[in-house]
Each structure stands twice: as structure tokens, then as C-alpha cells.
Amino acid sequence: IAAHHSCGALHSPYILPSYIPLYPNRPSVCSESMYRLTRRIITFSRRVQRFSSSRKPRVNGAIGQSVLLAGGLLGGLAIGYGAWNNKKAPPTFIPVEGERQRDEWKKVLTKCIPAIVTIKVSTTRAFDTELPGFGQATGFIVDKERGIILTNRHVVGSGPVTANAIFQNHEEVALKAIYRDPVHDFGFFQFDPSKIRHMQLHEIPLQPDNAHIGLEIRVVGNDAGEKLSILQGTLARLDRPAPSYGSMSFNDFNTFYYQAASSTSGGSSGSPVLDITGSAVALNAAGKVGAASSFYLPLDRVLRALKLIQNGKAVTRGTLQTTFRYAAFDELRRLGLPDELEGAVRASSKHSTDRIEGMLVVSRTLKGGPGYGKLMPGDILYKLNGDLTTKFVPLEATLDDNVNKTSEFIVVRNQRIVNVDVPVGDLHDITPKTLLEIGGGMFNNLSYHQARNHNISLDSPGVYVAVAGYWLGKCGAVSGTIIRAVNGIPTPNVTALEKVLADVPDNKKIALRISHVTQPLQEAIVIPRLDRKWNQMVRRVRCDKTGKWNAVVIKAPPQKPEKSQALAVSSPFVPGNNKVEKSISNSLVWVSFFMPMLVDGIHTNFYQGTGLICDAEKGLVVVDRNTVPTTLGDVTLNFGGAIDIAGQVVCIHPVHNLAVIRYDPKLLKDIPVKEAKLTSLDEPEFTKYWSNVERKDQKVHVVGLGGSAEGQRLVSKVGKRSLTQQAYFPIPHLPRYQEQNLNLLSVKGINTAVGSTEAQDGVIINSESLDVMGYWASFY
């Protein structure tokens, strides 16, 4: 049993244990069977020992054979040896290899940890697929003289960010983003090294060539927000496909990822993957939820970008707008790879440690891109500019060095070798770097990532809506909307959109032709009002030298005063089904309130409800504070579902659930608007009347307008008045006003089968006198 487990442990030379047991060559007391067993273990150990360490293990004594086995397992064999001979077991266990590795790792971590920082990032504006927010991540210094920190692209962000780095001695410095790769998940921050005054700066060298299967690694960083965590693992794969984060997110492609079971989690993004020499062999990028698998970005292209930045040169990035994937030879044969070509490709790496096990295949090309119509899905890449190209790194190296030039591709298509000349485009040209703010909405050019995710051509794609904002959100637009045209004028990019909207005044209606990235062929026309009152129109352009987004305010054109013109519309009001509804129908109006931003504990920016016209001459309407919660917003009044006019908030009661708004009565000159008939009783008389026990069975009507699903249909319910009672309301979940010192009218016997009064507001009307006795309001 000991031999079986020992051989199993020795099968992998990278998990060799820490102890060396010593046995005599052939003691006279040892039985023949035990001797054979020991010799077999020794012979196997010698073979494995060549791969485990070049250093000769220490041997305690002049006589003995070294056997690298697990201490616990071989300890059982040593006890068996002593029991077999009925003597004390002679072997001794001396820690050598494991102790040496622990010392080496201790030295490496002591040296590298000061170069690893916690990064706090605030995304200040929505841009492309990223939304505003705050997060933590990791980075590490790769150039201490220039203060360059390497981290992930999804940490640097594609849009405006502010960031700080916290060192291990708790010193904190500001960071500026100087580079984010258009495709791969890496980017660089920069800080001022002179700001660090109380510690010596260190840097971690990048050694992508050190990565190999079985390499023992340490992932050091701000895992789970703990500032410093050290996770160990072993590289298991070097050819994993790039992880997918969803169709509405950034996705890396045209690269391999490394994989190890290191159980990284949130906060460890940007952590260095260290080997025992203290070099970074990869960059931690992602992990699989519910599993220990972690995914690392190789550093080949990262190292190139770093060297160019250090030399003050631009990081050129070429693209064919084509996605490749790596396929094994078994699949390649099914795609038409000839046997003789496969043999030639395999033979080219016969004497190399990096054996070729597959080739690159065209997965898809984007319509209108450089590779469209030249490279076909299923093409097997054989040579590029005369060189055998079977991996992503040489492919990207050639493209990056030949931007705006033509490259010669030799591919295998339908068992035939085809030569294709393909122009190489500039990847930075199709990466958005301009942000346009309009009415609280954020707009940018459609990015290559979103175009690739949804197969949209980048020739004239339209403007991408990162956040719809105040004005565009009113008409139902959401993130991912594409604006194709404004008032019939095409808007292929933000420059065209800015040119069209720059001359549009505030509150002016415009017609937008829009679609969504998930359904680019399904278009719609919406007519919102442009907002330039609550939010300025601002253009921001990214500058990688300063790390800032330079802003230019686009001034609104002068507002032309509009004359009040009466609307030529017949009476839009619903006549009502009974005398109570008929008496109040012309006094009810549907009120919509839109807030450009949230204030004062208000939890949403859109409210609707029924308003009561109390003064038709001055255009005064009473609503509850669950319809108009604050003065910060725009009011729209709808009469009978046919007429929409703008309103203005006159006042918000500081204590009670009451608000007053005003509209222009001149706009409703020929429409029979009627102010409500309020009860003439003063408070003591009203309380006495309502509490009169003898008339407690007198009926009242609760009349209002139905919700948005019911349009402008009058809704009324019949009940019986009851005693008044003092109002008690719980403390609101969000801090806002709380009603107090108020008596409520109780209405009993309402038939809720025709609809709940919780979703209704309006007024309480005396069924006999038709006076308005109270307002049916919502307090939440």
C-alpha cells in the first residue's frame, strides 16, 4: 500500500514532498521482498528526481539512497521496516526541498509585496458598456521610475474615472489612466513617484516566457477587498479561450488565457501572477463563479505596450475586425486541412519545447471590416506575410506592426490553399474616445466590442446610448439604444449628433429614429422633448497624456418666447356614468411629474396621479405629494387623455400631503374646464357633520382617474362615511416628510371587487350635495 501511494505522489514532479528518507543499500536483516519493494521505489525516484530539482538532496550519512517521497506515506514504510526487523527504525527525515522552496517564496513575497497596490476606482460617467459606480481592485508597479502601474482594462475603464492607489504602508496617491487596450484586458495607471515619501518603491518584472504547465504560482492582491491576500496555485492550462462576460459587456478575444485553481474573487483583478523568481508571468483577470478556476491574461502584448510607453511611442494596434479561434488538428481535418500540410506544420515544431497542437481558424468577420469578404468563417490560417502563424501572439504582433498596410494571408479553404491580401485597420480608430452629454444622457460612438457582440457594421452604425438620461428616458429608451437619425438627418457618430442637436432649444420636440443593439433591424420613431434646462450639453474628449477628459460646453440657442394659443379641441372630458361622476368630470386632470435627479429621499424620478382643479381662472390644481413630491422637476397635465400642456409647481406644503401646481388657462380657452365645488363647512362644522351618528349611513363616492393602464377613464366607488380619526403613519424607510397632526376621514363599505382604492387617488364627494368633502391621497 505504501508503494502504491508513494508512486502516485511521485507521478507529478511538481508536488514532490519535503522530506528525504535514508535507507541502507541492502541491510542483512531486511527480507528479500521488502528489499525489492524499496529498490523499485528508489529506481522510480531517481527518474523523477531529474525533473524535480537540479540540486542534489542532502544525505545524512555516507551510506544511503535518496528517495523523494511523501513524508507521511514513507513514514508508514519506515515503521513497517522497524516492525519487520523488531528494531527501532533507522531512517531519519530531513527537510530539504520543501524548506528551500518556502524560504525562496518568503524572499520573493517580501520583495514583491511593496510593489503591489490596492486601487480604488470611481467611474464618474456612463460610457460604452460601463455604468457609474465605485469599486476596488489590484495593480502592481512595473516601472518605479515613471510610476507606471499595470492592472486590468476593466479597472482602468473605457470612460472617465478617478482612481487612487493605496500602498502597503497605507500611503495613498492619485492615479491617472494613461492607456487601456482596445481589446485585451489590461491597462496602465500612472502616479507621481515623488509623492511616496516613506517607503522605497519596488517594481515587478514581466516575464511572459516563464509560464509553463505545472508552474507553481502565487496570486497576490486585494482579493475580496482584504488589501493583501496570497493565493497559491499551479498553472494547468495555457490555451484556454478568453472568458465571456455577456453580450452587453466587454469581452476579450483573439488571445489565450491561462488557468489555475487559485480561487480568486472580487478585488483581485489586476493582481500579479508570480513565479518563484519574483517575476510576473500573467495578469489575473477573472474567475469562474462557484468553482476554484481563475483565469489569467498572458503578458506578451502587455510587455510590448509597456516598452512603447516607456519609450514615449504610441501603442499601435492593428485589426481585421475578424475573430479567430484555436482548433486542434482533429477538428482542422474536418475543416479540410490536408494531411501533408498537417505533417509539415507538426514537423516545424518537432525539436521545439512549444509543440504545435492546432492552428487558428476564422470564427467570424464583421461586415464592412477589412477582413469582410476576404477571410471566410472556417478559413484555416497557415502563413501570414510568409511566416507560419499558428498562435495568437505572432498574429497580433504582425497586425500591430502593419497598421494601415496590407498583409498577405495564406489560408486553407475547402482543402485548397488560398492567398489573400487584407488591409490592416487601426484598432484605435474604432474605439470610442468622445463622450457627449445631453439632458443627463451619455452618448458615444458604437464600440467595436458592442458591434462584434451583436454583429453590427461599423460603417455608419449610429450613436450608442450608454445611459438614456432624463429627456430620452421619458420615451422609453434604455441603455444600448442606437440613435440612427434626428429629424430625418442621419447620425452615424457623436459628431453628427452634436451638430444636429446644437441648434435645438430647450423643451423642443424632436423625432428620433432608434433601434437597440440586440435588435438592430427593428427600428422605432420616438418624439421626446430635448432638455437643456436641467443639464448642459457637454462634449468630453479623452487625453491619454494627461489622463483627463477635456470638456467643452455647447451653449443652447436663445429661447424664443412662445405665445399662448388656445387649443382647438372639443371637450375631451368623459361625461361620467352617474350624477356624481358628471359633477366632477371636468374638474379632474391627470398629472405627470418627471424629476431630472433624485433629492430629499425620493426613491424614483417619475410620478403620476389625479389632480383637482380648484381655481379654473388662475389654473390652480391640487395634488398629493405622491404625485408631485418636490419642486425639482417638470409637470405635464393631461385633460381627458387628449391634451397635454406644461405646468409649474407653485408650492409644496412643508408638513402635510399637499402640493399646488399651475397651468396656463389661456391654452384651454374653449374647453369647459370647471373648478371643483368644495364643501363650505368650516373645520368644527365639518367634524360635527362627518361624525353625526344619526347620518352615519349617508353614502359618499370616491372618484378619481384610473392608472395609466386604464387611460383617462373615470373610476368611482361607493362607501359609507365613518368617524374621523387621527392619522398615524410609520417612519418612512427612506428619510422624507412624515404626515402628522392630521385627522383622516374614514370610508367603509367600499366594494373592492371593482378595484382596489390603493391604486387610486381623487376626491371624496357627498352623494347628495355633490360637494367635495376631502382628497383621497396616497401617503407613501
PDB file of N, CA, C and O in Angstrom, residues 741-767:
ATOM      1  N   ASN A 741     -50.305  65.432  12.858  1.00  0.00           N
ATOM      2  CA  ASN A 741     -51.321  66.423  13.247  1.00  0.00           C
ATOM      3  C   ASN A 741     -52.406  66.556  12.184  1.00  0.00           C
ATOM      4  O   ASN A 741     -52.724  67.639  11.696  1.00  0.00           O
ATOM      5  N   LEU A 742     -52.995  65.415  11.840  1.00  0.00           N
ATOM      6  CA  LEU A 742     -53.991  65.401  10.771  1.00  0.00           C
ATOM      7  C   LEU A 742     -55.097  64.418  11.127  1.00  0.00           C
ATOM      8  O   LEU A 742     -54.837  63.314  11.628  1.00  0.00           O
ATOM      9  N   ASN A 743     -56.334  64.822  10.891  1.00  0.00           N
ATOM     10  CA  ASN A 743     -57.471  63.921  11.038  1.00  0.00           C
ATOM     11  C   ASN A 743     -57.843  63.352   9.679  1.00  0.00           C
ATOM     12  O   ASN A 743     -57.876  64.071   8.675  1.00  0.00           O
ATOM     13  N   LEU A 744     -58.116  62.062   9.640  1.00  0.00           N
ATOM     14  CA  LEU A 744     -58.492  61.389   8.410  1.00  0.00           C
ATOM     15  C   LEU A 744     -59.976  61.068   8.423  1.00  0.00           C
ATOM     16  O   LEU A 744     -60.571  60.816   9.479  1.00  0.00           O
ATOM     17  N   LEU A 745     -60.562  61.066   7.222  1.00  0.00           N
ATOM     18  CA  LEU A 745     -61.950  60.639   7.061  1.00  0.00           C
ATOM     19  C   LEU A 745     -61.964  59.149   6.759  1.00  0.00           C
ATOM     20  O   LEU A 745     -61.225  58.676   5.898  1.00  0.00           O
ATOM     21  N   SER A 746     -62.806  58.441   7.463  1.00  0.00           N
ATOM     22  CA  SER A 746     -62.921  57.003   7.241  1.00  0.00           C
ATOM     23  C   SER A 746     -64.131  56.726   6.362  1.00  0.00           C
ATOM     24  O   SER A 746     -65.221  57.272   6.590  1.00  0.00           O
ATOM     25  N   VAL A 747     -63.931  55.889   5.351  1.00  0.00           N
ATOM     26  CA  VAL A 747     -64.992  55.478   4.452  1.00  0.00           C
ATOM     27  C   VAL A 747     -65.062  53.959   4.503  1.00  0.00           C
ATOM     28  O   VAL A 747     -64.066  53.286   4.217  1.00  0.00           O
ATOM     29  N   LYS A 748     -66.209  53.431   4.850  1.00  0.00           N
ATOM     30  CA  LYS A 748     -66.372  51.990   4.972  1.00  0.00           C
ATOM     31  C   LYS A 748     -67.339  51.470   3.919  1.00  0.00           C
ATOM     32  O   LYS A 748     -68.123  52.211   3.339  1.00  0.00           O
ATOM     33  N   GLY A 749     -67.236  50.167   3.704  1.00  0.00           N
ATOM     34  CA  GLY A 749     -68.179  49.501   2.816  1.00  0.00           C
ATOM     35  C   GLY A 749     -67.896  49.675   1.350  1.00  0.00           C
ATOM     36  O   GLY A 749     -68.779  49.438   0.519  1.00  0.00           O
ATOM     37  N   ILE A 750     -66.701  50.098   0.989  1.00  0.00           N
ATOM     38  CA  ILE A 750     -66.368  50.254  -0.432  1.00  0.00           C
ATOM     39  C   ILE A 750     -66.232  48.874  -1.065  1.00  0.00           C
ATOM     40  O   ILE A 750     -65.576  47.984  -0.520  1.00  0.00           O
ATOM     41  N   ASN A 751     -66.847  48.700  -2.216  1.00  0.00           N
ATOM     42  CA  ASN A 751     -66.781  47.429  -2.924  1.00  0.00           C
ATOM     43  C   ASN A 751     -65.429  47.333  -3.647  1.00  0.00           C
ATOM     44  O   ASN A 751     -65.232  47.925  -4.701  1.00  0.00           O
ATOM     45  N   THR A 752     -64.485  46.599  -3.060  1.00  0.00           N
ATOM     46  CA  THR A 752     -63.157  46.461  -3.664  1.00  0.00           C
ATOM     47  C   THR A 752     -63.144  45.441  -4.795  1.00  0.00           C
ATOM     48  O   THR A 752     -62.096  45.234  -5.417  1.00  0.00           O
ATOM     49  N   ALA A 753     -64.287  44.835  -5.076  1.00  0.00           N
ATOM     50  CA  ALA A 753     -64.298  43.862  -6.176  1.00  0.00           C
ATOM     51  C   ALA A 753     -64.107  44.536  -7.517  1.00  0.00           C
ATOM     52  O   ALA A 753     -63.636  43.930  -8.476  1.00  0.00           O
ATOM     53  N   VAL A 754     -64.492  45.821  -7.596  1.00  0.00           N
ATOM     54  CA  VAL A 754     -64.333  46.540  -8.860  1.00  0.00           C
ATOM     55  C   VAL A 754     -62.989  47.229  -8.944  1.00  0.00           C
ATOM     56  O   VAL A 754     -62.698  47.906  -9.913  1.00  0.00           O
ATOM     57  N   GLY A 755     -62.160  47.044  -7.945  1.00  0.00           N
ATOM     58  CA  GLY A 755     -60.826  47.648  -7.982  1.00  0.00           C
ATOM     59  C   GLY A 755     -60.423  48.155  -6.623  1.00  0.00           C
ATOM     60  O   GLY A 755     -61.248  48.651  -5.858  1.00  0.00           O
ATOM     61  N   SER A 756     -59.177  48.030  -6.304  1.00  0.00           N
ATOM     62  CA  SER A 756     -58.668  48.472  -5.012  1.00  0.00           C
ATOM     63  C   SER A 756     -58.452  49.968  -5.013  1.00  0.00           C
ATOM     64  O   SER A 756     -58.035  50.562  -6.004  1.00  0.00           O
ATOM     65  N   THR A 757     -58.748  50.625  -3.895  1.00  0.00           N
ATOM     66  CA  THR A 757     -58.529  52.066  -3.781  1.00  0.00           C
ATOM     67  C   THR A 757     -57.068  52.400  -3.530  1.00  0.00           C
ATOM     68  O   THR A 757     -56.691  53.559  -3.545  1.00  0.00           O
ATOM     69  N   GLU A 758     -56.227  51.375  -3.273  1.00  0.00           N
ATOM     70  CA  GLU A 758     -54.808  51.649  -3.051  1.00  0.00           C
ATOM     71  C   GLU A 758     -54.133  52.171  -4.307  1.00  0.00           C
ATOM     72  O   GLU A 758     -53.146  52.884  -4.236  1.00  0.00           O
ATOM     73  N   ALA A 759     -54.654  51.789  -5.475  1.00  0.00           N
ATOM     74  CA  ALA A 759     -54.057  52.228  -6.735  1.00  0.00           C
ATOM     75  C   ALA A 759     -54.806  53.411  -7.322  1.00  0.00           C
ATOM     76  O   ALA A 759     -54.645  53.737  -8.488  1.00  0.00           O
ATOM     77  N   GLN A 760     -55.643  54.072  -6.503  1.00  0.00           N
ATOM     78  CA  GLN A 760     -56.488  55.154  -6.999  1.00  0.00           C
ATOM     79  C   GLN A 760     -56.314  56.376  -6.110  1.00  0.00           C
ATOM     80  O   GLN A 760     -56.104  56.271  -4.913  1.00  0.00           O
ATOM     81  N   ASP A 761     -56.355  57.544  -6.721  1.00  0.00           N
ATOM     82  CA  ASP A 761     -56.464  58.770  -5.945  1.00  0.00           C
ATOM     83  C   ASP A 761     -57.588  59.601  -6.551  1.00  0.00           C
ATOM     84  O   ASP A 761     -58.154  59.254  -7.567  1.00  0.00           O
ATOM     85  N   GLY A 762     -57.923  60.709  -5.924  1.00  0.00           N
ATOM     86  CA  GLY A 762     -59.040  61.510  -6.385  1.00  0.00           C
ATOM     87  C   GLY A 762     -59.669  62.266  -5.231  1.00  0.00           C
ATOM     88  O   GLY A 762     -58.955  62.832  -4.386  1.00  0.00           O
ATOM     89  N   VAL A 763     -61.002  62.273  -5.181  1.00  0.00           N
ATOM     90  CA  VAL A 763     -61.704  63.063  -4.168  1.00  0.00           C
ATOM     91  C   VAL A 763     -62.836  62.243  -3.564  1.00  0.00           C
ATOM     92  O   VAL A 763     -63.314  61.259  -4.146  1.00  0.00           O
ATOM     93  N   ILE A 764     -63.271  62.680  -2.366  1.00  0.00           N
ATOM     94  CA  ILE A 764     -64.448  62.104  -1.702  1.00  0.00           C
ATOM     95  C   ILE A 764     -65.583  63.107  -1.855  1.00  0.00           C
ATOM     96  O   ILE A 764     -65.447  64.277  -1.467  1.00  0.00           O
ATOM     97  N   ILE A 765     -66.723  62.648  -2.430  1.00  0.00           N
ATOM     98  CA  ILE A 765     -67.839  63.530  -2.769  1.00  0.00           C
ATOM     99  C   ILE A 765     -69.093  63.084  -2.030  1.00  0.00           C
ATOM    100  O   ILE A 765     -69.406  61.881  -1.970  1.00  0.00           O
ATOM    101  N   ASN A 766     -69.801  64.063  -1.481  1.00  0.00           N
ATOM    102  CA  ASN A 766     -71.096  63.806  -0.860  1.00  0.00           C
ATOM    103  C   ASN A 766     -72.083  63.430  -1.952  1.00  0.00           C
ATOM    104  O   ASN A 766     -72.285  64.190  -2.913  1.00  0.00           O
ATOM    105  N   SER A 767     -72.678  62.267  -1.834  1.00  0.00           N
ATOM    106  CA  SER A 767     -73.547  61.758  -2.897  1.00  0.00           C
ATOM    107  C   SER A 767     -74.803  62.581  -3.078  1.00  0.00           C
ATOM    108  O   SER A 767     -75.445  62.517  -4.127  1.00  0.00           O
TER     109      SER A 767
END
